[in-house]
Amino acid sequence: MTTIFAKMLIAAEGFLTAYRSDLTEHDAACCAKLKAGDAGVWICRPSGTSMITFPTPFAEAEINQLAAFQSNMIHVHAIHPGAHWYTFTVTQDGGIGHLTPVSATGAMLFTAKRIEEVNRRPIAPVRLAA
């Protein structure tokens, strides 16, 4: 069973030529925390990477982070039209799962679906002190 990070290393080989620490430090640290049920988007371009994870459970406060990343994806697509886009899903703790190449649109739809799931999740009622 191969980790998502190992798959990222293979996908980046020969394509990521600058800012490799985006992958080897930042993305590696994020991947080390992945557990079953998590998902996310990873973007690889010659000059670095971008990654966002959708942890399970997803904290309501993290919705702003998703919206900011969605905006960043539009920017990356405009500036780096040749970027490689991926979604990932974690099937087992330890960051084991699937890294799937997708279009920029596919990654944006994947993120929008996650935002929708978070927004539809029931929120616990507020309890007022007596």
Short mmCIF file of C-alpha atoms in Angstrom, two decimals:
data_model
loop_
_atom_site.label_atom_id
_atom_site.label_comp_id
_atom_site.label_asym_id
_atom_site.label_seq_id
_atom_site.Cartn_x
_atom_site.Cartn_y
_atom_site.Cartn_z
CA MET A 1 0.00 0.00 0.00
CA THR A 2 1.44 3.30 -1.10
CA THR A 3 1.02 6.58 0.73
CA ILE A 4 -0.44 9.62 -0.95
CA PHE A 5 2.84 11.44 -0.29
CA ALA A 6 4.82 8.74 -2.13
CA LYS A 7 2.42 9.16 -5.06
CA MET A 8 2.97 12.94 -4.94
CA LEU A 9 6.73 12.43 -5.14
CA ILE A 10 6.29 10.29 -8.26
CA ALA A 11 3.86 12.78 -9.84
CA ALA A 12 6.23 15.70 -9.20
CA GLU A 13 9.33 13.94 -10.55
CA GLY A 14 10.70 15.86 -13.53
CA PHE A 15 7.93 18.47 -13.35
CA LEU A 16 8.51 20.32 -10.06
CA THR A 17 11.79 22.15 -10.66
CA ALA A 18 11.77 24.96 -8.07
CA TYR A 19 10.55 25.34 -4.49
CA ARG A 20 10.78 21.57 -3.93
CA SER A 21 10.50 22.28 -0.19
CA ASP A 22 6.80 23.01 -0.83
CA LEU A 23 6.54 19.26 -1.45
CA THR A 24 9.30 17.80 0.70
CA GLU A 25 8.58 19.88 3.80
CA HIS A 26 5.12 21.43 3.76
CA ASP A 27 3.16 18.79 1.86
CA ALA A 28 5.07 16.01 3.64
CA ALA A 29 4.04 17.47 7.01
CA CYS A 30 0.39 17.69 5.91
CA CYS A 31 0.43 14.14 4.56
CA ALA A 32 1.89 12.84 7.83
CA LYS A 33 -1.31 13.96 9.58
CA LEU A 34 -3.76 12.38 7.12
CA LYS A 35 -6.20 9.81 8.44
CA ALA A 36 -8.93 7.66 6.94
CA GLY A 37 -11.80 9.77 5.63
CA ASP A 38 -9.71 12.86 4.89
CA ALA A 39 -9.59 14.26 1.37
CA GLY A 40 -8.11 17.21 -0.44
CA VAL A 41 -6.69 18.92 -3.49
CA TRP A 42 -3.04 19.07 -4.50
CA ILE A 43 -1.67 21.31 -7.26
CA CYS A 44 1.80 20.78 -8.69
CA ARG A 45 3.42 23.32 -10.95
CA PRO A 46 7.07 23.70 -11.98
CA SER A 47 7.52 26.42 -9.36
CA GLY A 48 5.94 24.82 -6.29
CA THR A 49 2.87 23.12 -4.94
CA SER A 50 -0.37 24.02 -3.17
CA MET A 51 -2.32 21.66 -0.96
CA ILE A 52 -5.49 21.78 1.08
CA THR A 53 -6.86 18.98 3.16
CA PHE A 54 -10.47 18.42 4.11
CA PRO A 55 -10.13 16.64 7.45
CA THR A 56 -12.82 14.43 8.92
CA PRO A 57 -14.58 15.72 10.91
CA PHE A 58 -14.40 19.15 9.31
CA ALA A 59 -14.56 22.03 11.77
CA GLU A 60 -17.14 24.66 10.92
CA ALA A 61 -14.47 27.35 11.36
CA GLU A 62 -12.44 25.84 8.50
CA ILE A 63 -15.05 26.88 5.92
CA ASN A 64 -13.21 30.20 5.45
CA GLN A 65 -10.01 28.31 4.69
CA LEU A 66 -11.81 26.37 1.96
CA ALA A 67 -13.26 29.52 0.44
CA ALA A 68 -9.80 31.15 0.42
CA PHE A 69 -8.30 28.07 -1.22
CA GLN A 70 -11.04 28.08 -3.84
CA SER A 71 -10.09 31.67 -4.68
CA ASN A 72 -6.41 30.66 -4.77
CA MET A 73 -7.22 27.83 -7.22
CA ILE A 74 -8.69 30.36 -9.68
CA HIS A 75 -5.52 32.44 -9.39
CA VAL A 76 -3.23 29.40 -9.86
CA HIS A 77 -5.19 28.32 -12.92
CA ALA A 78 -4.89 31.79 -14.47
CA ILE A 79 -1.16 32.19 -13.74
CA HIS A 80 -0.08 28.55 -14.26
CA PRO A 81 -2.33 27.05 -16.95
CA GLY A 82 0.01 24.04 -17.22
CA ALA A 83 -0.25 23.10 -13.55
CA HIS A 84 -1.08 19.49 -12.71
CA TRP A 85 -4.20 19.13 -10.56
CA TYR A 86 -5.05 16.20 -8.29
CA THR A 87 -7.64 15.22 -5.74
CA PHE A 88 -6.87 12.76 -3.00
CA THR A 89 -8.89 10.58 -0.69
CA VAL A 90 -7.47 8.78 2.31
CA THR A 91 -8.67 5.21 2.73
CA GLN A 92 -6.49 4.20 5.69
CA ASP A 93 -4.74 5.99 8.52
CA GLY A 94 -1.13 6.75 7.72
CA GLY A 95 -1.97 8.70 4.58
CA ILE A 96 -2.74 5.68 2.43
CA GLY A 97 -5.19 6.32 -0.36
CA HIS A 98 -5.77 7.59 -3.86
CA LEU A 99 -4.18 10.50 -5.73
CA THR A 100 -6.26 11.17 -8.83
CA PRO A 101 -5.29 13.51 -11.68
CA VAL A 102 -8.13 15.90 -12.51
CA SER A 103 -8.67 19.10 -14.45
CA ALA A 104 -8.63 22.46 -12.68
CA THR A 105 -12.40 22.49 -13.04
CA GLY A 106 -12.59 19.01 -11.50
CA ALA A 107 -10.56 20.19 -8.50
CA MET A 108 -12.78 23.23 -8.07
CA LEU A 109 -15.91 21.08 -8.23
CA PHE A 110 -14.40 18.67 -5.69
CA THR A 111 -13.78 21.63 -3.33
CA ALA A 112 -17.22 23.13 -3.94
CA LYS A 113 -18.81 19.78 -3.11
CA ARG A 114 -16.89 19.67 0.16
CA ILE A 115 -18.01 23.20 1.05
CA GLU A 116 -21.58 22.15 0.31
CA GLU A 117 -21.25 19.09 2.57
CA VAL A 118 -19.95 21.25 5.42
CA ASN A 119 -22.71 23.84 5.00
CA ARG A 120 -25.44 21.19 5.02
CA ARG A 121 -24.13 19.47 8.12
CA PRO A 122 -26.52 19.91 11.04
CA ILE A 123 -25.25 22.30 13.67
CA ALA A 124 -25.84 21.48 17.31
CA PRO A 125 -28.44 23.77 18.89
CA VAL A 126 -27.18 26.54 21.15
CA ARG A 127 -27.87 25.88 24.82
CA LEU A 128 -28.53 28.88 26.92
CA ALA A 129 -27.47 28.97 30.53
CA ALA A 130 -30.36 28.92 32.99
#
